Amino acid sequence: MLVAAELASSTERCVDQSHRSDGRVRCMPVAYKLAFAGLAVVGLAGVANADVTLGVLVPASGKGASYGIQQQSAIEMFMERYADLGKSGKLKLITYDTRGENTEAINLTRKLISTDNVLAVVGPQFSAEAEVAFPLGVRGETVILTPMAAKPGIATANRPWAFRFALTSENDYRPLLDAWLKRQTKAVAKVVILHDAKDAVSSFDGKTVFPMLLKERGVEVLDTISFQTGDIDYSGQVTKAKGLNPDGIVVSALYNEAGHVTRELRKQGMSQPIVAGVGVNDPRFIQLAGPAAEGVMAAFDFFAENPNPAVAAWVSEFEKRFKVQPSNAAGLMYDSLYLMRECIMSLGLTGDDIKAERVKMRDCWTNMKDREAPLTGATSIDKNGDAVRKPVILQAKGDRFVVAQ
């Protein structure tokens, strides 16, 4: 009950300080630290130490904090349900906040592998973070799995220790573009792409993936227009796009920037259909864009409106507890941890011989075939270390996304 009191009354004080390489310290908020790194107090009554330890990296503050907040909630639900590993003992998570920054991702990944001696690392979340953190998993011979980074090639470049649970962006976008083009009453022959040049996956998708897939479908890209993470004025970019008079618009950005640029598009009278990249996979995209989001199409790994009874029950519990609909980020984190646990239990890992067990964990992910995850379904891992699944094609309607009909 002390934990509940702390959570309710003090979200600003620091309960832990993790030293950084530059000598400064970063303090984690009470709610963050107690709810996750200290979850054994909540969910494992009477258990002081867990037997098997995983490291987790989330953006609990800074860029994309909405993703991290959703993931923290999913972690809390997961640990309350699955911390017991049966014969393998108990599960412990050491969770750090990267703030969405590459430097933090590097330092904290190194700390988890070399100092905390974790069995595996779940995270980081953004593609730019994963690109710089994944090589550390290779050097440390430790499995490092990103739940949501979508940039193609980041796991491939760091075989055999790096893995991705999210679908690569091209595997999301192929069926998405097919559905988007098919449903338009007026043929889409020419598009303009608006993308965030600072965010790694948004930039790569905007400059490489979308153009490639659109060309395959006979669609001309009139121009690729960029903005920067954190921009507040998109009028210039939209004015330029409007002057090109495209048949359709592609937006490749995180939820914040995507929401604002979509609002500006509609404000300037551009009524063309919009298809969006994986960055909009968060309820706040629709909140920020408002009515301008209506009709925007996207593809998600996880969908909160899935009628599957198990998914519906989980979503209902999430909404009841956290007063918000779970996003793609929450679902992917939950299922990433679930399959980590499945590997631990199926192999009988105990954390006693960490070097040997890291190899066994690597082999478990390498050979994963149609392993059922609670929220996203049957998952396999291909030769590139990437997950293979069927995405759900969605469309913004009212205050949420629904399955595109």
CSV table of C-alpha atoms in Angstrom, one decimal:
chain,number,residue,atom,x,y,z
A,1,MET,CA,0.0,0.0,0.0
A,2,LEU,CA,3.0,2.2,0.5
A,3,VAL,CA,3.6,2.0,-3.2
A,4,ALA,CA,0.1,3.1,-4.1
A,5,ALA,CA,0.5,6.1,-1.8
A,6,GLU,CA,3.8,7.1,-3.4
A,7,LEU,CA,2.3,6.8,-6.9
A,8,ALA,CA,-0.6,9.0,-6.0
A,9,SER,CA,1.2,11.7,-4.1
A,10,SER,CA,4.6,12.2,-5.7
A,11,THR,CA,5.4,11.8,-9.4
A,12,GLU,CA,8.2,14.4,-9.5
A,13,ARG,CA,10.6,13.2,-6.8
A,14,CYS,CA,13.4,10.8,-7.8
A,15,VAL,CA,13.7,7.4,-6.4
A,16,ASP,CA,16.7,6.2,-8.3
A,17,GLN,CA,19.7,7.8,-10.0
A,18,SER,CA,21.5,6.1,-12.8
A,19,HIS,CA,25.0,7.6,-13.5
A,20,ARG,CA,25.8,8.6,-17.0
A,21,SER,CA,29.2,8.5,-18.7
A,22,ASP,CA,29.4,12.3,-18.6
A,23,GLY,CA,29.2,12.3,-14.8
A,24,ARG,CA,25.7,13.7,-14.5
A,25,VAL,CA,22.8,11.7,-13.2
A,26,ARG,CA,19.4,11.1,-14.5
A,27,CYS,CA,16.5,10.8,-12.1
A,28,MET,CA,13.6,8.6,-12.8
A,29,PRO,CA,10.1,9.8,-11.7
A,30,VAL,CA,8.6,7.9,-8.7
A,31,ALA,CA,5.7,6.6,-10.8
A,32,TYR,CA,8.0,5.2,-13.4
A,33,LYS,CA,10.5,3.6,-11.1
A,34,LEU,CA,8.1,2.1,-8.6
A,35,ALA,CA,5.7,0.8,-11.2
A,36,PHE,CA,8.3,-1.0,-13.2
A,37,ALA,CA,11.8,-1.5,-12.0
A,38,GLY,CA,10.2,-2.0,-8.6
A,39,LEU,CA,7.3,-4.1,-9.7
A,40,ALA,CA,8.4,-7.0,-7.7
A,41,VAL,CA,7.1,-5.1,-4.7
A,42,VAL,CA,3.7,-4.9,-6.3
A,43,GLY,CA,3.3,-8.2,-8.1
A,44,LEU,CA,5.6,-10.6,-6.2
A,45,ALA,CA,4.5,-10.3,-2.6
A,46,GLY,CA,7.3,-11.4,-0.4
A,47,VAL,CA,9.8,-12.0,-3.2
A,48,ALA,CA,12.9,-9.9,-2.8
A,49,ASN,CA,14.9,-11.1,-5.8
A,50,ALA,CA,14.0,-12.7,-9.1
A,51,ASP,CA,15.9,-15.5,-10.7
A,52,VAL,CA,15.9,-14.5,-14.3
A,53,THR,CA,16.6,-10.9,-15.3
A,54,LEU,CA,15.7,-9.0,-18.5
A,55,GLY,CA,16.6,-5.5,-19.4
A,56,VAL,CA,14.0,-3.1,-20.8
A,57,LEU,CA,14.6,0.2,-22.6
A,58,VAL,CA,11.6,2.6,-23.1
A,59,PRO,CA,11.2,6.3,-23.9
A,60,ALA,CA,9.5,7.2,-20.7
A,61,SER,CA,10.2,10.9,-21.2
A,62,GLY,CA,11.4,13.2,-24.0
A,63,LYS,CA,10.7,12.4,-27.7
A,64,GLY,CA,7.9,9.9,-28.1
A,65,ALA,CA,7.1,9.7,-24.4
A,66,SER,CA,3.5,8.7,-25.2
A,67,TYR,CA,4.9,5.4,-26.6
A,68,GLY,CA,6.9,4.8,-23.4
A,69,ILE,CA,3.9,5.6,-21.2
A,70,GLN,CA,1.8,3.1,-23.1
A,71,GLN,CA,4.6,0.5,-22.8
A,72,GLN,CA,5.1,1.0,-19.1
A,73,SER,CA,1.4,0.3,-18.6
A,74,ALA,CA,1.7,-2.9,-20.7
A,75,ILE,CA,4.8,-3.9,-18.7
A,76,GLU,CA,2.8,-3.5,-15.4
A,77,MET,CA,0.0,-5.7,-16.7
A,78,PHE,CA,2.5,-8.3,-18.0
A,79,MET,CA,4.5,-8.5,-14.8
A,80,GLU,CA,1.4,-8.9,-12.6
A,81,ARG,CA,0.3,-11.9,-14.7
A,82,TYR,CA,3.5,-13.5,-15.8
A,83,ALA,CA,6.3,-12.8,-13.4
A,84,ASP,CA,6.1,-16.4,-12.2
A,85,LEU,CA,8.3,-18.6,-14.4
A,86,GLY,CA,7.4,-21.9,-12.8
A,87,LYS,CA,10.5,-24.1,-12.4
A,88,SER,CA,12.7,-21.3,-13.8
A,89,GLY,CA,11.9,-19.1,-10.7
A,90,LYS,CA,10.8,-15.5,-10.9
A,91,LEU,CA,11.2,-12.8,-13.6
A,92,LYS,CA,12.8,-9.5,-12.9
A,93,LEU,CA,12.9,-6.5,-15.2
A,94,ILE,CA,15.5,-3.8,-15.0
A,95,THR,CA,13.9,-0.8,-16.9
A,96,TYR,CA,15.6,2.4,-18.0
A,97,ASP,CA,14.4,5.5,-19.7
A,98,THR,CA,16.3,6.3,-22.9
A,99,ARG,CA,14.3,9.5,-23.5
A,100,GLY,CA,14.4,8.5,-27.2
A,101,GLU,CA,18.0,9.7,-27.3
A,102,ASN,CA,20.7,7.7,-29.1
A,103,THR,CA,23.4,8.4,-26.6
A,104,GLU,CA,21.2,7.2,-23.7
A,105,ALA,CA,20.3,4.1,-25.7
A,106,ILE,CA,24.0,3.3,-26.1
A,107,ASN,CA,25.0,3.9,-22.5
A,108,LEU,CA,22.0,2.1,-21.0
A,109,THR,CA,22.3,-0.9,-23.4
A,110,ARG,CA,26.0,-1.2,-22.4
A,111,LYS,CA,25.0,-1.0,-18.7
A,112,LEU,CA,22.3,-3.7,-19.0
A,113,ILE,CA,24.7,-6.1,-20.8
A,114,SER,CA,27.9,-5.5,-18.9
A,115,THR,CA,26.9,-4.3,-15.5
A,116,ASP,CA,23.4,-5.6,-14.9
A,117,ASN,CA,24.3,-8.8,-16.6
A,118,VAL,CA,20.8,-9.4,-18.0
A,119,LEU,CA,19.8,-12.4,-20.0
A,120,ALA,CA,18.4,-10.3,-22.9
A,121,VAL,CA,17.5,-6.7,-23.7
A,122,VAL,CA,14.0,-5.7,-24.8
A,123,GLY,CA,14.4,-2.4,-26.6
A,124,PRO,CA,15.2,0.3,-27.5
A,125,GLN,CA,12.1,1.4,-29.3
A,126,PHE,CA,13.1,3.8,-32.1
A,127,SER,CA,15.0,2.9,-35.2
A,128,ALA,CA,17.7,5.4,-34.7
A,129,GLU,CA,18.3,4.1,-31.1
A,130,ALA,CA,18.3,0.5,-32.3
A,131,GLU,CA,20.8,1.3,-35.0
A,132,VAL,CA,23.4,2.4,-32.5
A,133,ALA,CA,22.4,0.0,-29.7
A,134,PHE,CA,22.2,-3.3,-31.7
A,135,PRO,CA,26.0,-3.5,-32.3
A,136,LEU,CA,26.4,-3.6,-28.5
A,137,GLY,CA,24.3,-6.7,-28.3
A,138,VAL,CA,26.5,-8.3,-31.0
A,139,ARG,CA,29.7,-7.4,-29.1
A,140,GLY,CA,28.2,-8.5,-25.8
A,141,GLU,CA,26.8,-11.7,-27.3
A,142,THR,CA,23.4,-10.8,-25.8
A,143,VAL,CA,20.0,-11.0,-27.5
A,144,ILE,CA,18.6,-7.5,-28.1
A,145,LEU,CA,15.0,-7.3,-29.4
A,146,THR,CA,13.3,-4.1,-30.4
A,147,PRO,CA,9.5,-4.3,-30.0
A,148,MET,CA,8.6,-1.5,-32.3
A,149,ALA,CA,11.5,-0.1,-34.4
A,150,ALA,CA,10.4,-0.5,-38.1
A,151,LYS,CA,13.3,0.7,-40.3
A,152,PRO,CA,14.3,-2.1,-42.7
A,153,GLY,CA,17.7,-3.7,-42.2
A,154,ILE,CA,18.5,-2.8,-38.6
A,155,ALA,CA,18.3,-6.4,-37.4
A,156,THR,CA,19.9,-7.8,-40.6
A,157,ALA,CA,23.0,-5.7,-40.0
A,158,ASN,CA,23.5,-7.2,-36.5
A,159,ARG,CA,22.9,-10.9,-36.9
A,160,PRO,CA,22.8,-13.2,-35.1
A,161,TRP,CA,22.0,-11.4,-31.8
A,162,ALA,CA,19.6,-8.7,-32.9
A,163,PHE,CA,15.9,-9.2,-33.5
A,164,ARG,CA,12.8,-7.1,-34.3
A,165,PHE,CA,9.3,-7.9,-33.1
A,166,ALA,CA,7.5,-5.2,-35.1
A,167,LEU,CA,6.9,-5.8,-38.8
A,168,THR,CA,9.3,-4.0,-41.1
A,169,SER,CA,7.8,-1.0,-42.6
A,170,GLU,CA,7.7,-2.5,-46.2
A,171,ASN,CA,5.8,-5.5,-44.9
A,172,ASP,CA,3.3,-3.1,-43.3
A,173,TYR,CA,3.0,-0.8,-46.3
A,174,ARG,CA,2.6,-3.3,-49.2
A,175,PRO,CA,-0.9,-4.5,-48.1
A,176,LEU,CA,-1.7,-1.0,-46.8
A,177,LEU,CA,-1.0,0.7,-50.1
A,178,ASP,CA,-2.9,-1.9,-52.0
A,179,ALA,CA,-5.9,-1.4,-49.8
A,180,TRP,CA,-5.6,2.5,-49.9
A,181,LEU,CA,-5.3,2.6,-53.7
A,182,LYS,CA,-8.1,0.2,-54.3
A,183,ARG,CA,-10.7,2.0,-52.2
A,184,GLN,CA,-10.3,5.4,-53.9
A,185,THR,CA,-13.1,6.5,-56.2
A,186,LYS,CA,-10.6,8.6,-58.2
A,187,ALA,CA,-7.5,6.8,-59.3
A,188,VAL,CA,-4.3,7.9,-57.4
A,189,ALA,CA,-1.6,8.4,-60.1
A,190,LYS,CA,0.5,11.1,-58.4
A,191,VAL,CA,1.4,11.7,-54.8
A,192,VAL,CA,3.4,14.0,-52.6
A,193,ILE,CA,5.3,12.5,-49.6
A,194,LEU,CA,5.6,14.6,-46.4
A,195,HIS,CA,8.2,13.1,-44.0
A,196,ASP,CA,10.2,13.9,-40.9
A,197,ALA,CA,13.8,14.1,-41.9
A,198,LYS,CA,15.1,13.9,-38.4
A,199,ASP,CA,13.4,10.7,-37.3
A,200,ALA,CA,15.3,7.7,-38.7
A,201,VAL,CA,12.4,5.4,-39.7
A,202,SER,CA,10.1,8.2,-40.9
A,203,SER,CA,12.9,9.6,-43.1
A,204,PHE,CA,13.9,6.2,-44.5
A,205,ASP,CA,10.3,5.3,-45.2
A,206,GLY,CA,9.6,8.7,-46.8
A,207,LYS,CA,12.7,8.7,-49.0
A,208,THR,CA,13.1,5.0,-49.7
A,209,VAL,CA,10.3,2.6,-48.8
A,210,PHE,CA,7.2,4.5,-49.9
A,211,PRO,CA,8.8,5.6,-53.2
A,212,MET,CA,9.9,2.1,-54.0
A,213,LEU,CA,6.5,0.6,-53.2
A,214,LEU,CA,4.6,3.3,-55.0
A,215,LYS,CA,6.7,2.9,-58.1
A,216,GLU,CA,5.9,-0.9,-58.0
A,217,ARG,CA,2.2,0.2,-58.2
A,218,GLY,CA,2.7,2.7,-61.0
A,219,VAL,CA,2.2,5.8,-58.8
A,220,GLU,CA,4.4,8.8,-59.5
A,221,VAL,CA,6.0,10.7,-56.6
A,222,LEU,CA,5.9,14.4,-57.5
A,223,ASP,CA,8.0,15.5,-54.6
A,224,THR,CA,9.3,14.4,-51.2
A,225,ILE,CA,8.9,17.3,-48.7
A,226,SER,CA,10.6,17.3,-45.4
A,227,PHE,CA,10.2,18.8,-41.9
A,228,GLN,CA,11.9,18.2,-38.6
A,229,THR,CA,10.9,16.5,-35.3
A,230,GLY,CA,9.6,19.2,-33.0
A,231,ASP,CA,8.5,21.6,-35.7
A,232,ILE,CA,5.4,23.6,-34.9
A,233,ASP,CA,4.8,25.3,-38.2
A,234,TYR,CA,4.0,23.2,-41.3
A,235,SER,CA,2.4,25.8,-43.5
A,236,GLY,CA,5.3,26.2,-45.8
A,237,GLN,CA,5.6,22.5,-46.6
A,238,VAL,CA,1.8,22.1,-47.1
A,239,THR,CA,1.7,25.2,-49.3
A,240,LYS,CA,4.4,23.6,-51.5
A,241,ALA,CA,2.5,20.3,-51.6
A,242,LYS,CA,-0.7,22.0,-52.5
A,243,GLY,CA,0.9,23.7,-55.4
A,244,LEU,CA,1.8,20.3,-56.9
A,245,ASN,CA,-1.9,19.2,-56.9
A,246,PRO,CA,-1.3,15.5,-56.2
A,247,ASP,CA,-4.0,12.8,-56.2
A,248,GLY,CA,-3.0,11.6,-52.8
A,249,ILE,CA,-0.7,12.3,-49.9
A,250,VAL,CA,1.7,10.2,-47.9
A,251,VAL,CA,2.6,11.2,-44.4
A,252,SER,CA,5.7,9.6,-42.8
A,253,ALA,CA,6.2,10.9,-39.2
A,254,LEU,CA,5.7,10.1,-35.5
A,255,TYR,CA,2.3,10.7,-34.1
A,256,ASN,CA,3.0,14.3,-32.9
A,257,GLU,CA,4.3,15.7,-36.2
A,258,ALA,CA,2.0,13.6,-38.3
A,259,GLY,CA,-1.0,14.9,-36.3
A,260,HIS,CA,0.0,18.5,-36.8
A,261,VAL,CA,0.9,18.2,-40.5
A,262,THR,CA,-2.4,16.4,-41.2
A,263,ARG,CA,-4.3,19.2,-39.5
A,264,GLU,CA,-2.4,21.8,-41.6
A,265,LEU,CA,-3.2,19.8,-44.8
A,266,ARG,CA,-6.9,20.0,-44.2
A,267,LYS,CA,-6.7,23.6,-43.0
A,268,GLN,CA,-5.3,24.6,-46.3
A,269,GLY,CA,-8.1,22.8,-48.1
A,270,MET,CA,-6.2,19.8,-49.3
A,271,SER,CA,-8.9,17.1,-49.3
A,272,GLN,CA,-6.9,14.4,-51.1
A,273,PRO,CA,-6.8,10.9,-49.4
A,274,ILE,CA,-4.0,10.4,-46.9
A,275,VAL,CA,-2.0,7.2,-46.1
A,276,ALA,CA,0.3,7.3,-43.2
A,277,GLY,CA,3.4,5.5,-42.0
A,278,VAL,CA,3.9,3.4,-38.8
A,279,GLY,CA,4.5,6.5,-36.7
A,280,VAL,CA,0.8,7.2,-36.4
A,281,ASN,CA,0.3,4.0,-34.4
A,282,ASP,CA,-0.7,5.9,-31.3
A,283,PRO,CA,-4.1,7.2,-30.1
A,284,ARG,CA,-2.6,10.7,-29.8
A,285,PHE,CA,-2.3,11.0,-33.6
A,286,ILE,CA,-6.1,11.3,-33.9
A,287,GLN,CA,-6.3,13.5,-30.8
A,288,LEU,CA,-3.8,16.0,-32.3
A,289,ALA,CA,-5.1,15.9,-35.8
A,290,GLY,CA,-8.7,16.2,-34.6
A,291,PRO,CA,-11.4,15.9,-37.4
A,292,ALA,CA,-8.5,16.2,-40.0
A,293,ALA,CA,-7.6,12.6,-39.2
A,294,GLU,CA,-10.9,11.3,-40.6
A,295,GLY,CA,-10.2,8.8,-43.3
A,296,VAL,CA,-6.4,8.5,-42.9
A,297,MET,CA,-5.3,4.9,-43.5
A,298,ALA,CA,-2.5,3.0,-41.7
A,299,ALA,CA,-1.4,-0.5,-41.0
A,300,PHE,CA,-0.9,-1.8,-37.4
A,301,ASP,CA,0.6,-5.0,-35.9
A,302,PHE,CA,-1.8,-4.7,-33.0
A,303,PHE,CA,-5.3,-3.4,-33.1
A,304,ALA,CA,-7.3,-2.5,-29.9
A,305,GLU,CA,-10.6,-3.2,-31.6
A,306,ASN,CA,-9.7,-6.8,-32.5
A,307,PRO,CA,-12.8,-8.9,-31.7
A,308,ASN,CA,-10.7,-11.9,-30.6
A,309,PRO,CA,-12.0,-12.5,-27.0
A,310,ALA,CA,-8.5,-12.7,-25.5
A,311,VAL,CA,-7.5,-9.4,-27.1
A,312,ALA,CA,-10.8,-7.7,-26.2
A,313,ALA,CA,-10.4,-8.8,-22.6
A,314,TRP,CA,-6.9,-7.4,-22.4
A,315,VAL,CA,-7.9,-4.1,-24.0
A,316,SER,CA,-10.8,-3.8,-21.7
A,317,GLU,CA,-8.6,-4.3,-18.6
A,318,PHE,CA,-6.0,-1.8,-20.0
A,319,GLU,CA,-8.7,0.9,-20.6
A,320,LYS,CA,-10.2,0.4,-17.2
A,321,ARG,CA,-6.9,0.7,-15.4
A,322,PHE,CA,-5.2,3.4,-17.4
A,323,LYS,CA,-8.2,5.4,-18.8
A,324,VAL,CA,-6.8,5.2,-22.4
A,325,GLN,CA,-7.0,2.9,-25.3
A,326,PRO,CA,-3.8,0.8,-25.7
A,327,SER,CA,-1.7,1.6,-28.7
A,328,ASN,CA,0.5,-0.5,-31.0
A,329,ALA,CA,3.4,0.3,-28.7
A,330,ALA,CA,1.7,-1.3,-25.7
A,331,GLY,CA,0.7,-4.4,-27.6
A,332,LEU,CA,4.1,-5.0,-29.1
A,333,MET,CA,5.9,-4.6,-25.8
A,334,TYR,CA,3.5,-7.0,-24.1
A,335,ASP,CA,3.9,-9.7,-26.7
A,336,SER,CA,7.7,-9.2,-26.9
A,337,LEU,CA,8.0,-9.9,-23.2
A,338,TYR,CA,5.5,-12.8,-23.5
A,339,LEU,CA,7.7,-14.6,-26.1
A,340,MET,CA,10.8,-13.8,-24.1
A,341,ARG,CA,9.1,-15.6,-21.2
A,342,GLU,CA,8.1,-18.5,-23.4
A,343,CYS,CA,11.8,-19.0,-24.4
A,344,ILE,CA,12.9,-18.9,-20.8
A,345,MET,CA,10.3,-21.4,-19.7
A,346,SER,CA,10.5,-23.8,-22.7
A,347,LEU,CA,14.3,-24.0,-22.3
A,348,GLY,CA,14.3,-24.0,-18.5
A,349,LEU,CA,16.6,-21.0,-18.2
A,350,THR,CA,17.5,-20.0,-14.7
A,351,GLY,CA,20.0,-17.2,-15.0
A,352,ASP,CA,22.7,-19.3,-13.3
A,353,ASP,CA,25.0,-19.6,-16.4
A,354,ILE,CA,24.3,-16.3,-18.1
A,355,LYS,CA,26.8,-16.7,-21.0
A,356,ALA,CA,25.5,-20.1,-22.0
A,357,GLU,CA,21.9,-19.1,-21.5
A,358,ARG,CA,22.3,-16.0,-23.7
A,359,VAL,CA,23.2,-18.4,-26.6
A,360,LYS,CA,20.1,-20.5,-25.9
A,361,MET,CA,17.9,-17.4,-25.9
A,362,ARG,CA,19.5,-16.4,-29.2
A,363,ASP,CA,18.7,-19.8,-30.7
A,364,CYS,CA,15.1,-19.7,-29.4
A,365,TRP,CA,14.4,-16.4,-31.3
A,366,THR,CA,16.4,-17.5,-34.4
A,367,ASN,CA,14.3,-20.7,-34.7
A,368,MET,CA,10.9,-19.2,-33.7
A,369,LYS,CA,8.1,-20.5,-36.0
A,370,ASP,CA,4.4,-19.6,-35.6
A,371,ARG,CA,4.8,-19.0,-31.9
A,372,GLU,CA,1.4,-17.7,-30.7
A,373,ALA,CA,1.6,-14.3,-29.0
A,374,PRO,CA,-1.5,-13.2,-27.0
A,375,LEU,CA,-2.3,-10.0,-28.9
A,376,THR,CA,-0.6,-10.1,-32.3
A,377,GLY,CA,-1.0,-13.8,-33.1
A,378,ALA,CA,1.3,-16.3,-34.7
A,379,THR,CA,4.8,-15.0,-35.1
A,380,SER,CA,7.8,-16.4,-36.9
A,381,ILE,CA,11.3,-14.9,-37.2
A,382,ASP,CA,12.9,-14.9,-40.7
A,383,LYS,CA,16.5,-15.2,-41.7
A,384,ASN,CA,17.0,-11.4,-41.2
A,385,GLY,CA,15.9,-11.5,-37.5
A,386,ASP,CA,12.6,-9.9,-38.4
A,387,ALA,CA,9.1,-10.9,-37.3
A,388,VAL,CA,6.7,-12.2,-39.8
A,389,ARG,CA,2.9,-11.7,-39.3
A,390,LYS,CA,-0.2,-10.3,-41.0
A,391,PRO,CA,-0.8,-6.5,-40.3
A,392,VAL,CA,-4.3,-5.1,-39.8
A,393,ILE,CA,-5.3,-2.4,-42.3
A,394,LEU,CA,-7.1,0.5,-40.5
A,395,GLN,CA,-8.8,3.8,-41.1
A,396,ALA,CA,-9.3,6.7,-38.8
A,397,LYS,CA,-13.0,7.2,-38.0
A,398,GLY,CA,-14.2,9.6,-35.3
A,399,ASP,CA,-11.9,9.4,-32.3
A,400,ARG,CA,-10.2,6.1,-33.2
A,401,PHE,CA,-9.0,3.7,-35.9
A,402,VAL,CA,-11.3,1.0,-37.2
A,403,VAL,CA,-10.7,-1.9,-39.6
A,404,ALA,CA,-10.9,-0.6,-43.1
A,405,GLN,CA,-13.8,-2.1,-44.9
